[in-house]
């Protein structure tokens, strides 16, 4: 904890707080510390229990993802109220855990929008990597009905799922683009030069272009 405190940078904290994250540690230096510590599951659990955001981020880098139980991950997600901790927990730990599919189903139906966002993030991963058994048309139905009015974090995760369906599954591409156009979610999101807009129709079209496929397919 003392070493983490020594990595505190007021400018980094200012930038992070604009995104809802209450820590001031440069993530590159945090990763260097994690590389030195290597995997230490017990230390990771103790760091998580401090409740400190920087300590929790470090915990997620040095933990053993497959060692967590289902209920433990569920509790951790509900405690992870800052965006970076939430994202790293889902992407670095839950996706590699044997309970990920069970948690995906449970979280997607959760009334807490931050928890539901994690479920949709896991669904977007499955759309890309293991779509067998997913009802893609049914997912598009839910997105079409619920995404426009969803809170920010949940909306972002649903939009990511919409884009991945359009990018990866040509048979659903025209409908995915159409839903994005009609809802207009993230149409005006500020995007840095050289980056792809998160507005689903633009995102889908650009990624398919890079892959060398037709953007619009019925």
Coordinates of N, CA and C in Angstrom, one line a residue:
X1 N 0.8 -1.2 0.0 CA 0.0 0.0 0.0 C 0.9 1.3 0.0
X2 N 2.0 1.2 0.7 CA 2.9 2.3 0.7 C 3.5 2.6 -0.6
X3 N 3.8 1.5 -1.3 CA 4.4 1.6 -2.7 C 3.4 2.2 -3.6
X4 N 2.1 1.7 -3.5 CA 1.1 2.3 -4.3 C 0.9 3.8 -4.1
X5 N 0.9 4.1 -2.8 CA 0.8 5.6 -2.5 C 1.9 6.4 -3.1
X6 N 3.1 5.8 -3.2 CA 4.2 6.5 -3.8 C 4.1 6.7 -5.3
X7 N 3.2 5.9 -5.9 CA 3.0 6.0 -7.4 C 1.9 7.1 -7.7
X8 N 1.3 7.7 -6.6 CA 0.2 8.6 -6.8 C 0.7 9.8 -7.6
X9 N -0.1 10.2 -8.7 CA 0.3 11.3 -9.5 C -1.0 12.2 -9.6
X10 N -0.9 13.5 -9.1 CA -2.1 14.3 -9.1 C -2.7 14.5 -10.5
X11 N -1.8 14.6 -11.5 CA -2.4 14.8 -12.9 C -3.1 13.6 -13.4
X12 N -2.6 12.4 -13.0 CA -3.3 11.2 -13.4 C -4.6 11.1 -12.7
X13 N -4.6 11.5 -11.4 CA -5.9 11.4 -10.7 C -6.9 12.4 -11.3
X14 N -6.5 13.5 -11.7 CA -7.4 14.5 -12.3 C -8.0 13.9 -13.6
X15 N -7.2 13.3 -14.4 CA -7.7 12.6 -15.7 C -8.7 11.5 -15.3
X16 N -8.2 10.6 -14.4 CA -9.1 9.5 -14.0 C -10.4 9.9 -13.4
X17 N -10.4 10.9 -12.6 CA -11.6 11.3 -11.9 C -12.7 11.8 -13.0
X18 N -12.2 12.3 -14.1 CA -13.1 12.7 -15.1 C -13.9 11.6 -15.7
X19 N -13.3 10.4 -15.6 CA -13.9 9.1 -16.1 C -14.6 8.3 -14.9
X20 N -14.6 8.9 -13.8 CA -15.3 8.2 -12.6 C -14.4 7.3 -11.8
X21 N -13.1 7.4 -12.1 CA -12.1 6.5 -11.4 C -11.4 7.3 -10.3
X22 N -11.5 6.8 -9.0 CA -10.9 7.5 -7.9 C -9.5 7.0 -7.5
X23 N -8.6 7.1 -8.5 CA -7.2 6.8 -8.2 C -6.3 7.7 -9.0
X24 N -5.0 7.8 -8.6 CA -4.1 8.6 -9.3 C -2.8 7.9 -9.8
X25 N -2.9 6.6 -9.9 CA -1.7 5.8 -10.3 C -1.6 5.6 -11.8
X26 N -0.5 5.9 -12.4 CA -0.3 5.7 -13.8 C -0.3 4.2 -14.1
X27 N -1.2 3.8 -15.0 CA -1.4 2.4 -15.2 C -0.2 1.6 -15.7
X28 N 0.7 2.3 -16.5 CA 1.9 1.7 -16.9 C 2.8 1.3 -15.7
X29 N 2.9 2.2 -14.8 CA 3.7 1.9 -13.6 C 3.0 0.8 -12.7
X30 N 1.7 0.8 -12.7 CA 1.0 -0.2 -12.0 C 1.2 -1.6 -12.6
X31 N 1.2 -1.6 -13.9 CA 1.5 -2.9 -14.6 C 3.0 -3.4 -14.3
X32 N 3.9 -2.4 -14.3 CA 5.3 -2.8 -14.0 C 5.4 -3.4 -12.6
X33 N 4.7 -2.8 -11.6 CA 4.7 -3.4 -10.3 C 4.1 -4.8 -10.3
X34 N 3.0 -5.0 -11.0 CA 2.4 -6.3 -11.1 C 3.3 -7.3 -11.7
X35 N 4.1 -6.9 -12.7 CA 5.0 -7.8 -13.3 C 6.1 -8.2 -12.4
X36 N 6.5 -7.3 -11.5 CA 7.5 -7.7 -10.5 C 7.0 -8.6 -9.4
X37 N 5.7 -8.4 -9.0 CA 5.1 -9.2 -8.0 C 4.7 -10.6 -8.5
X38 N 4.4 -10.7 -9.8 CA 4.0 -12.0 -10.4 C 2.7 -12.4 -9.8
X39 N 2.2 -13.6 -10.1 CA 0.9 -14.1 -9.6 C 1.0 -14.4 -8.1
X40 N 0.1 -13.8 -7.3 CA 0.1 -14.1 -5.9 C -1.4 -14.0 -5.5
X41 N -2.1 -15.1 -5.5 CA -3.5 -15.1 -5.2 C -3.9 -14.6 -3.8
X42 N -3.2 -15.0 -2.8 CA -3.5 -14.6 -1.5 C -3.3 -13.1 -1.3
X43 N -2.2 -12.5 -1.8 CA -2.0 -11.1 -1.8 C -3.1 -10.4 -2.6
X44 N -3.5 -10.9 -3.7 CA -4.5 -10.3 -4.5 C -5.8 -10.1 -3.7
X45 N -6.2 -11.2 -2.9 CA -7.4 -11.2 -2.1 C -7.3 -10.1 -1.0
X46 N -6.1 -10.0 -0.4 CA -5.9 -9.0 0.6 C -5.9 -7.6 0.1
X47 N -5.3 -7.4 -1.1 CA -5.4 -6.1 -1.7 C -6.8 -5.7 -2.1
X48 N -7.6 -6.7 -2.6 CA -9.0 -6.4 -2.9 C -9.8 -5.9 -1.7
X49 N -9.5 -6.6 -0.6 CA -10.3 -6.3 0.7 C -10.0 -4.9 1.2
X50 N -8.9 -4.3 0.8 CA -8.7 -2.9 1.3 C -9.8 -1.9 0.8
X51 N -10.4 -2.2 -0.3 CA -11.4 -1.3 -0.9 C -10.8 -0.2 -1.7
X52 N -9.5 -0.1 -1.7 CA -8.8 1.0 -2.4 C -8.7 0.7 -3.9
X53 N -9.1 1.7 -4.7 CA -9.2 1.4 -6.2 C -7.8 1.0 -6.8
X54 N -6.8 1.7 -6.5 CA -5.4 1.3 -7.0 C -5.1 -0.1 -6.6
X55 N -5.3 -0.4 -5.3 CA -5.0 -1.8 -4.8 C -5.8 -2.8 -5.5
X56 N -7.1 -2.5 -5.8 CA -7.9 -3.5 -6.4 C -7.5 -3.7 -7.9
X57 N -7.1 -2.7 -8.5 CA -6.5 -2.8 -9.9 C -5.3 -3.7 -9.9
X58 N -4.4 -3.5 -8.9 CA -3.2 -4.3 -8.8 C -3.6 -5.8 -8.5
X59 N -4.6 -6.0 -7.6 CA -5.1 -7.3 -7.3 C -5.5 -8.0 -8.6
X60 N -6.2 -7.3 -9.4 CA -6.7 -8.0 -10.7 C -5.6 -8.4 -11.6
X61 N -4.5 -7.7 -11.5 CA -3.3 -8.0 -12.4 C -2.5 -9.2 -11.8
X62 N -2.5 -9.4 -10.5 CA -1.7 -10.5 -10.0 C -2.4 -11.7 -9.5
X63 N -3.8 -11.7 -9.6 CA -4.6 -12.8 -9.2 C -4.5 -14.0 -10.1
X64 N -5.1 -15.1 -9.7 CA -5.2 -16.3 -10.5 C -6.7 -16.4 -10.9
X65 N -7.1 -16.0 -12.1 CA -8.5 -15.9 -12.5 C -9.3 -17.1 -12.2
X66 N -8.8 -18.3 -12.4 CA -9.5 -19.5 -12.3 C -9.7 -19.9 -10.8
X67 N -9.1 -19.2 -9.9 CA -9.2 -19.6 -8.5 C -10.4 -19.1 -7.8
X68 N -11.1 -18.2 -8.4 CA -12.2 -17.6 -7.7 C -13.5 -18.4 -7.9
X69 N -14.3 -18.5 -6.8 CA -15.6 -19.1 -6.9 C -16.6 -18.2 -7.5
X70 N -17.8 -18.8 -7.9 CA -18.8 -18.1 -8.6 C -19.4 -17.0 -7.7
X71 N -19.7 -17.3 -6.4 CA -20.3 -16.3 -5.5 C -19.3 -15.2 -5.2
X72 N -18.0 -15.6 -5.1 CA -16.9 -14.6 -4.8 C -16.9 -13.6 -5.9
X73 N -16.9 -14.0 -7.2 CA -16.9 -13.1 -8.3 C -18.1 -12.2 -8.4
X74 N -19.3 -12.8 -8.0 CA -20.5 -12.0 -8.0 C -20.4 -10.9 -7.0
X75 N -19.9 -11.2 -5.8 CA -19.7 -10.2 -4.7 C -18.7 -9.2 -5.2
X76 N -17.6 -9.6 -5.8 CA -16.6 -8.6 -6.2 C -17.2 -7.7 -7.2
X77 N -18.0 -8.2 -8.2 CA -18.5 -7.3 -9.2 C -19.5 -6.2 -8.6
X78 N -20.2 -6.7 -7.6 CA -21.2 -5.7 -6.9 C -20.5 -4.7 -6.1
X79 N -19.2 -5.0 -5.7 CA -18.4 -4.0 -4.9 C -17.6 -3.1 -5.9
X80 N -17.5 -3.5 -7.1 CA -16.6 -2.8 -8.1 C -17.4 -1.6 -8.7
X81 N -17.4 -0.5 -8.0 CA -18.3 0.6 -8.5 C -17.6 1.6 -9.4
X82 N -16.2 1.5 -9.5 CA -15.6 2.4 -10.5 C -15.4 1.7 -11.8
X83 N -15.5 2.5 -12.9 CA -15.5 1.9 -14.2 C -14.2 1.0 -14.5
X84 N -13.0 1.5 -14.1 CA -11.8 0.7 -14.5 C -11.8 -0.6 -13.7
X85 N -12.1 -0.6 -12.4 CA -12.1 -1.9 -11.7 C -13.2 -2.8 -12.3
X86 N -14.3 -2.3 -12.6 CA -15.4 -3.1 -13.2 C -14.9 -3.7 -14.5
X87 N -14.3 -2.9 -15.4 CA -13.8 -3.4 -16.7 C -12.7 -4.5 -16.5
X88 N -11.8 -4.2 -15.7 CA -10.7 -5.1 -15.5 C -11.1 -6.4 -14.9
X89 N -12.1 -6.3 -13.9 CA -12.6 -7.6 -13.3 C -13.2 -8.4 -14.3
X90 N -14.1 -7.9 -15.2 CA -14.8 -8.6 -16.2 C -13.8 -9.2 -17.3
X91 N -12.9 -8.3 -17.8 CA -12.0 -8.7 -18.9 C -10.8 -9.5 -18.5
X92 N -10.2 -9.3 -17.3 CA -9.0 -10.0 -17.0 C -9.3 -11.2 -16.1
X93 N -10.4 -11.2 -15.4 CA -10.7 -12.3 -14.5 C -11.9 -13.1 -14.9
X94 N -13.1 -12.5 -14.9 CA -14.3 -13.3 -15.2 C -14.2 -14.1 -16.5
X95 N -13.7 -13.4 -17.5 CA -13.7 -14.1 -18.9 C -12.8 -15.3 -18.8
X96 N -11.9 -15.4 -17.9 CA -11.0 -16.6 -17.8 C -11.4 -17.6 -16.8
X97 N -12.5 -17.3 -16.1 CA -13.0 -18.2 -15.0 C -14.0 -19.2 -15.5
X98 N -14.0 -20.4 -15.0 CA -14.9 -21.5 -15.4 C -16.4 -21.2 -15.2
X99 N -16.7 -20.2 -14.3 CA -18.1 -19.8 -14.0 C -18.6 -18.7 -14.9
X100 N -17.8 -18.3 -16.0 CA -18.1 -17.1 -16.7 C -19.5 -17.2 -17.4
X101 N -19.8 -18.4 -18.0 CA -21.1 -18.5 -18.7 C -22.3 -18.4 -17.7
X102 N -22.1 -19.1 -16.6 CA -23.2 -19.0 -15.6 C -23.4 -17.6 -15.1
X103 N -22.3 -16.9 -14.9 CA -22.4 -15.5 -14.4 C -23.0 -14.6 -15.5
X104 N -22.6 -14.9 -16.8 CA -23.1 -14.1 -17.9 C -24.6 -14.1 -17.9
X105 N -25.2 -15.3 -17.8 CA -26.7 -15.4 -17.8 C -27.3 -14.8 -16.6
X106 N -26.7 -14.9 -15.4 CA -27.3 -14.3 -14.2 C -27.2 -12.8 -14.3
X107 N -26.0 -12.3 -14.6 CA -25.8 -10.9 -14.6 C -26.6 -10.1 -15.7
X108 N -26.8 -10.8 -16.9 CA -27.6 -10.1 -17.9 C -29.0 -9.8 -17.5
X109 N -29.5 -10.6 -16.6 CA -30.9 -10.4 -16.2 C -31.0 -9.6 -14.8
X110 N -29.9 -9.1 -14.3 CA -29.9 -8.4 -13.0 C -30.5 -7.0 -13.1
X111 N -31.2 -6.6 -12.1 CA -31.9 -5.3 -12.1 C -30.8 -4.1 -11.9
X112 N -29.7 -4.4 -11.4 CA -28.6 -3.4 -11.2 C -28.0 -3.2 -12.6
X113 N -28.1 -2.0 -13.2 CA -27.5 -1.8 -14.5 C -26.0 -2.0 -14.6
X114 N -25.3 -1.7 -13.6 CA -23.8 -2.0 -13.6 C -23.5 -3.5 -13.7
X115 N -24.3 -4.3 -13.0 CA -24.2 -5.7 -13.0 C -24.6 -6.2 -14.4
X116 N -25.8 -5.7 -14.9 CA -26.2 -6.1 -16.2 C -25.2 -5.8 -17.3
X117 N -24.5 -4.7 -17.1 CA -23.5 -4.3 -18.1 C -22.4 -5.3 -18.2
X118 N -22.0 -5.9 -17.1 CA -21.0 -7.0 -17.1 C -21.6 -8.2 -17.9
X119 N -22.8 -8.5 -17.7 CA -23.5 -9.6 -18.4 C -23.4 -9.4 -19.9
X120 N -23.7 -8.1 -20.3 CA -23.7 -7.8 -21.8 C -22.3 -7.8 -22.3
X121 N -21.3 -7.4 -21.5 CA -19.9 -7.4 -21.9 C -19.5 -8.9 -22.2
X122 N -19.9 -9.8 -21.3 CA -19.6 -11.2 -21.5 C -20.3 -11.8 -22.7
X123 N -21.5 -11.3 -23.0 CA -22.3 -11.7 -24.2 C -21.6 -11.2 -25.4
X124 N -21.1 -10.0 -25.4 CA -20.4 -9.5 -26.6 C -19.1 -10.3 -26.9
X125 N -18.5 -10.8 -25.8 CA -17.3 -11.7 -26.0 C -17.7 -13.0 -26.6
X126 N -18.9 -13.5 -26.2 CA -19.3 -14.8 -26.8 C -19.7 -14.6 -28.2
X127 N -20.3 -13.5 -28.5 CA -20.7 -13.2 -29.9 C -19.5 -13.3 -30.8
X128 N -18.4 -12.9 -30.3 CA -17.2 -12.8 -31.1 C -16.4 -14.2 -31.1
X129 N -16.4 -14.8 -30.0 CA -15.5 -16.0 -29.8 C -16.2 -17.3 -29.8
X130 N -17.4 -17.4 -29.3 CA -18.1 -18.7 -29.2 C -19.6 -18.4 -29.3
X131 N -20.1 -18.1 -30.6 CA -21.5 -17.7 -30.7 C -22.5 -18.9 -30.8
X132 N -21.9 -20.1 -30.8 CA -22.8 -21.3 -30.9 C -23.8 -21.3 -29.7
X133 N -25.0 -21.5 -30.0 CA -26.1 -21.5 -29.0 C -26.6 -20.2 -28.6
X134 N -26.1 -19.1 -29.0 CA -26.6 -17.8 -28.7 C -27.8 -17.5 -29.7
X135 N -28.8 -16.9 -29.2 CA -30.0 -16.4 -30.0 C -29.7 -15.0 -30.4
X136 N -29.0 -14.8 -31.5 CA -28.5 -13.5 -32.0 C -29.7 -12.6 -32.3
X137 N -30.7 -13.2 -33.0 CA -31.9 -12.4 -33.3 C -32.6 -11.9 -32.0
X138 N -32.7 -12.8 -31.0 CA -33.3 -12.4 -29.7 C -32.5 -11.3 -29.0
X139 N -31.2 -11.4 -29.1 CA -30.3 -10.3 -28.5 C -30.6 -9.0 -29.2
X140 N -30.7 -9.0 -30.5 CA -31.1 -7.8 -31.3 C -32.4 -7.3 -30.9
X141 N -33.4 -8.1 -30.6 CA -34.7 -7.7 -30.1 C -34.6 -6.9 -28.8
X142 N -33.8 -7.5 -27.9 CA -33.6 -6.8 -26.6 C -32.9 -5.5 -26.7
X143 N -31.9 -5.5 -27.6 CA -31.1 -4.2 -27.8 C -32.0 -3.2 -28.4
X144 N -32.8 -3.6 -29.4 CA -33.7 -2.6 -30.1 C -34.7 -2.0 -29.1
X145 N -35.2 -2.8 -28.1 CA -36.2 -2.3 -27.2 C -35.6 -1.5 -26.1
X146 N -34.4 -2.0 -25.5 CA -33.9 -1.4 -24.3 C -32.7 -0.5 -24.3
X147 N -31.9 -0.6 -25.4 CA -30.7 0.2 -25.4 C -30.8 1.7 -25.3
X148 N -31.8 2.2 -26.0 CA -31.9 3.7 -26.0 C -32.1 4.3 -24.7
X149 N -32.9 3.6 -23.8 CA -33.1 4.2 -22.5 C -32.2 3.7 -21.4
X150 N -31.3 2.9 -21.7 CA -30.4 2.2 -20.7 C -29.4 3.3 -20.1
X151 N -29.0 3.1 -18.8 CA -28.0 4.0 -18.2 C -26.7 3.8 -19.0
X152 N -25.8 4.8 -18.8 CA -24.6 4.9 -19.7 C -23.8 3.6 -19.8
X153 N -23.4 3.0 -18.6 CA -22.5 1.8 -18.7 C -23.2 0.6 -19.3
X154 N -24.5 0.4 -19.0 CA -25.2 -0.7 -19.6 C -25.4 -0.4 -21.1
X155 N -25.7 0.8 -21.5 CA -25.9 1.2 -22.9 C -24.7 0.9 -23.7
X156 N -23.5 1.3 -23.1 CA -22.2 1.1 -23.8 C -22.0 -0.4 -24.1
X157 N -22.3 -1.3 -23.1 CA -22.1 -2.7 -23.2 C -23.1 -3.3 -24.2
X158 N -24.3 -2.8 -24.2 CA -25.3 -3.3 -25.2 C -24.9 -2.9 -26.6
X159 N -24.4 -1.6 -26.7 CA -24.0 -1.1 -28.0 C -22.8 -1.9 -28.6
X160 N -21.9 -2.3 -27.7 CA -20.7 -3.1 -28.1 C -21.2 -4.5 -28.6
X161 N -22.2 -5.1 -27.9 CA -22.8 -6.3 -28.4 C -23.4 -6.2 -29.8
X162 N -24.2 -5.1 -29.9 CA -24.8 -4.8 -31.2 C -23.8 -4.7 -32.3
X163 N -22.7 -4.0 -32.1 CA -21.6 -3.8 -33.1 C -21.0 -5.2 -33.4
X164 N -20.7 -6.0 -32.4 CA -20.0 -7.3 -32.6 C -20.9 -8.2 -33.4
X165 N -22.2 -8.2 -33.1 CA -23.1 -9.0 -33.9 C -23.0 -8.6 -35.4
X166 N -23.1 -7.3 -35.7 CA -23.0 -6.8 -37.0 C -21.6 -7.1 -37.7
X167 N -20.6 -7.0 -36.9 CA -19.2 -7.2 -37.5 C -19.0 -8.7 -37.8
X168 N -19.4 -9.6 -36.9 CA -19.0 -11.0 -36.9 C -20.0 -11.9 -37.7
X169 N -21.3 -11.4 -37.8 CA -22.3 -12.3 -38.3 C -23.1 -11.6 -39.5
X170 N -22.6 -11.9 -40.7 CA -23.1 -11.2 -41.9 C -24.6 -11.3 -42.1
X171 N -25.2 -12.4 -41.7 CA -26.6 -12.6 -41.8 C -27.4 -11.6 -41.0
X172 N -26.9 -11.1 -39.9 CA -27.6 -10.1 -39.1 C -27.1 -8.7 -39.3
X173 N -26.1 -8.5 -40.2 CA -25.5 -7.2 -40.3 C -26.4 -6.1 -40.7
X174 N -27.3 -6.3 -41.7 CA -28.2 -5.2 -42.1 C -29.1 -4.8 -41.0
X175 N -29.6 -5.8 -40.2 CA -30.5 -5.4 -39.1 C -29.7 -4.7 -38.0
X176 N -28.5 -5.1 -37.7 CA -27.7 -4.4 -36.7 C -27.4 -3.0 -37.1
X177 N -27.1 -2.8 -38.3 CA -26.8 -1.4 -38.8 C -28.1 -0.6 -38.7
X178 N -29.2 -1.2 -39.1 CA -30.5 -0.5 -39.1 C -30.9 -0.1 -37.7
X179 N -30.7 -1.0 -36.7 CA -31.1 -0.7 -35.3 C -30.2 0.5 -34.8
X180 N -28.9 0.4 -35.1 CA -28.0 1.5 -34.8 C -28.5 2.8 -35.3
X181 N -28.8 2.8 -36.6 CA -29.3 4.1 -37.3 C -30.5 4.6 -36.6
X182 N -31.5 3.7 -36.4 CA -32.8 4.2 -35.8 C -32.6 4.7 -34.4
X183 N -31.8 4.0 -33.6 CA -31.7 4.5 -32.2 C -30.8 5.7 -32.0
X184 N -29.8 5.7 -32.9 CA -28.8 6.9 -32.8 C -27.9 6.9 -31.6
X185 N -27.8 5.8 -30.9 CA -27.0 5.8 -29.6 C -25.5 6.0 -30.0
X186 N -24.9 7.0 -29.3 CA -23.5 7.3 -29.5 C -23.2 7.9 -30.8
X187 N -24.2 8.3 -31.5 CA -23.9 8.9 -32.9 C -23.0 10.1 -32.8
X188 N -23.1 10.9 -31.7 CA -22.3 12.1 -31.6 C -21.2 12.0 -30.6
X189 N -20.8 10.7 -30.3 CA -19.7 10.5 -29.3 C -18.4 11.1 -29.8
X190 N -17.7 11.9 -29.0 CA -16.5 12.5 -29.5 C -15.4 11.4 -29.7
X191 N -14.8 11.4 -30.9 CA -13.9 10.4 -31.2 C -12.6 11.0 -31.7
X192 N -11.5 10.6 -31.1 CA -10.2 11.2 -31.5 C -9.8 10.8 -32.9
X193 N -9.0 11.7 -33.6 CA -8.6 11.4 -35.0 C -7.9 10.0 -35.0
X194 N -8.2 9.2 -36.0 CA -7.6 7.9 -36.2 C -8.3 6.8 -35.4
X195 N -9.3 7.2 -34.6 CA -10.0 6.2 -33.8 C -11.4 5.9 -34.5
X196 N -11.9 4.7 -34.3 CA -13.2 4.4 -34.9 C -14.3 4.8 -34.0
X197 N -15.4 5.5 -34.5 CA -16.5 5.9 -33.7 C -17.2 4.7 -33.1
X198 N -17.7 4.8 -31.8 CA -18.5 3.7 -31.2 C -19.9 3.7 -31.7
X199 N -20.3 4.6 -32.6 CA -21.6 4.6 -33.2 C -21.7 3.3 -34.0
X200 N -22.6 2.4 -33.7 CA -22.6 1.0 -34.3 C -22.5 1.0 -35.8
X201 N -23.3 1.7 -36.5 CA -23.3 1.6 -38.0 C -21.9 2.0 -38.5
X202 N -21.2 3.0 -38.0 CA -19.9 3.4 -38.4 C -18.9 2.3 -38.0
X203 N -19.0 1.9 -36.8 CA -18.1 0.8 -36.2 C -18.2 -0.4 -37.0
X204 N -19.4 -0.9 -37.3 CA -19.6 -2.1 -38.1 C -19.0 -2.0 -39.5
X205 N -19.3 -0.9 -40.1 CA -18.9 -0.7 -41.5 C -17.4 -0.6 -41.6
X206 N -16.8 0.1 -40.7 CA -15.3 0.2 -40.7 C -14.6 -1.1 -40.5
X207 N -15.1 -1.9 -39.5 CA -14.4 -3.1 -39.1 C -14.6 -4.2 -40.3
X208 N -15.8 -4.2 -40.9 CA -16.0 -5.1 -42.0 C -15.1 -4.7 -43.2
X209 N -15.0 -3.4 -43.4 CA -14.1 -2.9 -44.5 C -12.6 -3.4 -44.2
X210 N -12.2 -3.3 -43.0 CA -10.8 -3.8 -42.7 C -10.6 -5.3 -42.9
X211 N -11.7 -6.0 -42.7 CA -11.7 -7.4 -42.9 C -11.8 -7.8 -44.3
X212 N -12.2 -6.8 -45.2 CA -12.3 -7.1 -46.6 C -13.6 -7.7 -47.0
X213 N -14.7 -7.5 -46.2 CA -16.0 -8.0 -46.5 C -17.0 -6.9 -46.9
X214 N -18.2 -7.3 -47.4 CA -19.2 -6.3 -47.7 C -19.8 -5.7 -46.5
X215 N -20.0 -4.4 -46.4 CA -20.5 -3.8 -45.2 C -22.0 -4.0 -45.1
X216 N -22.7 -4.0 -46.2 CA -24.2 -4.2 -46.1 C -24.5 -5.5 -46.7
X217 N -25.1 -6.4 -46.0 CA -25.5 -7.7 -46.5 C -26.9 -8.1 -46.0
X218 N -27.8 -8.5 -46.8 CA -29.1 -8.8 -46.4 C -29.2 -10.4 -46.2

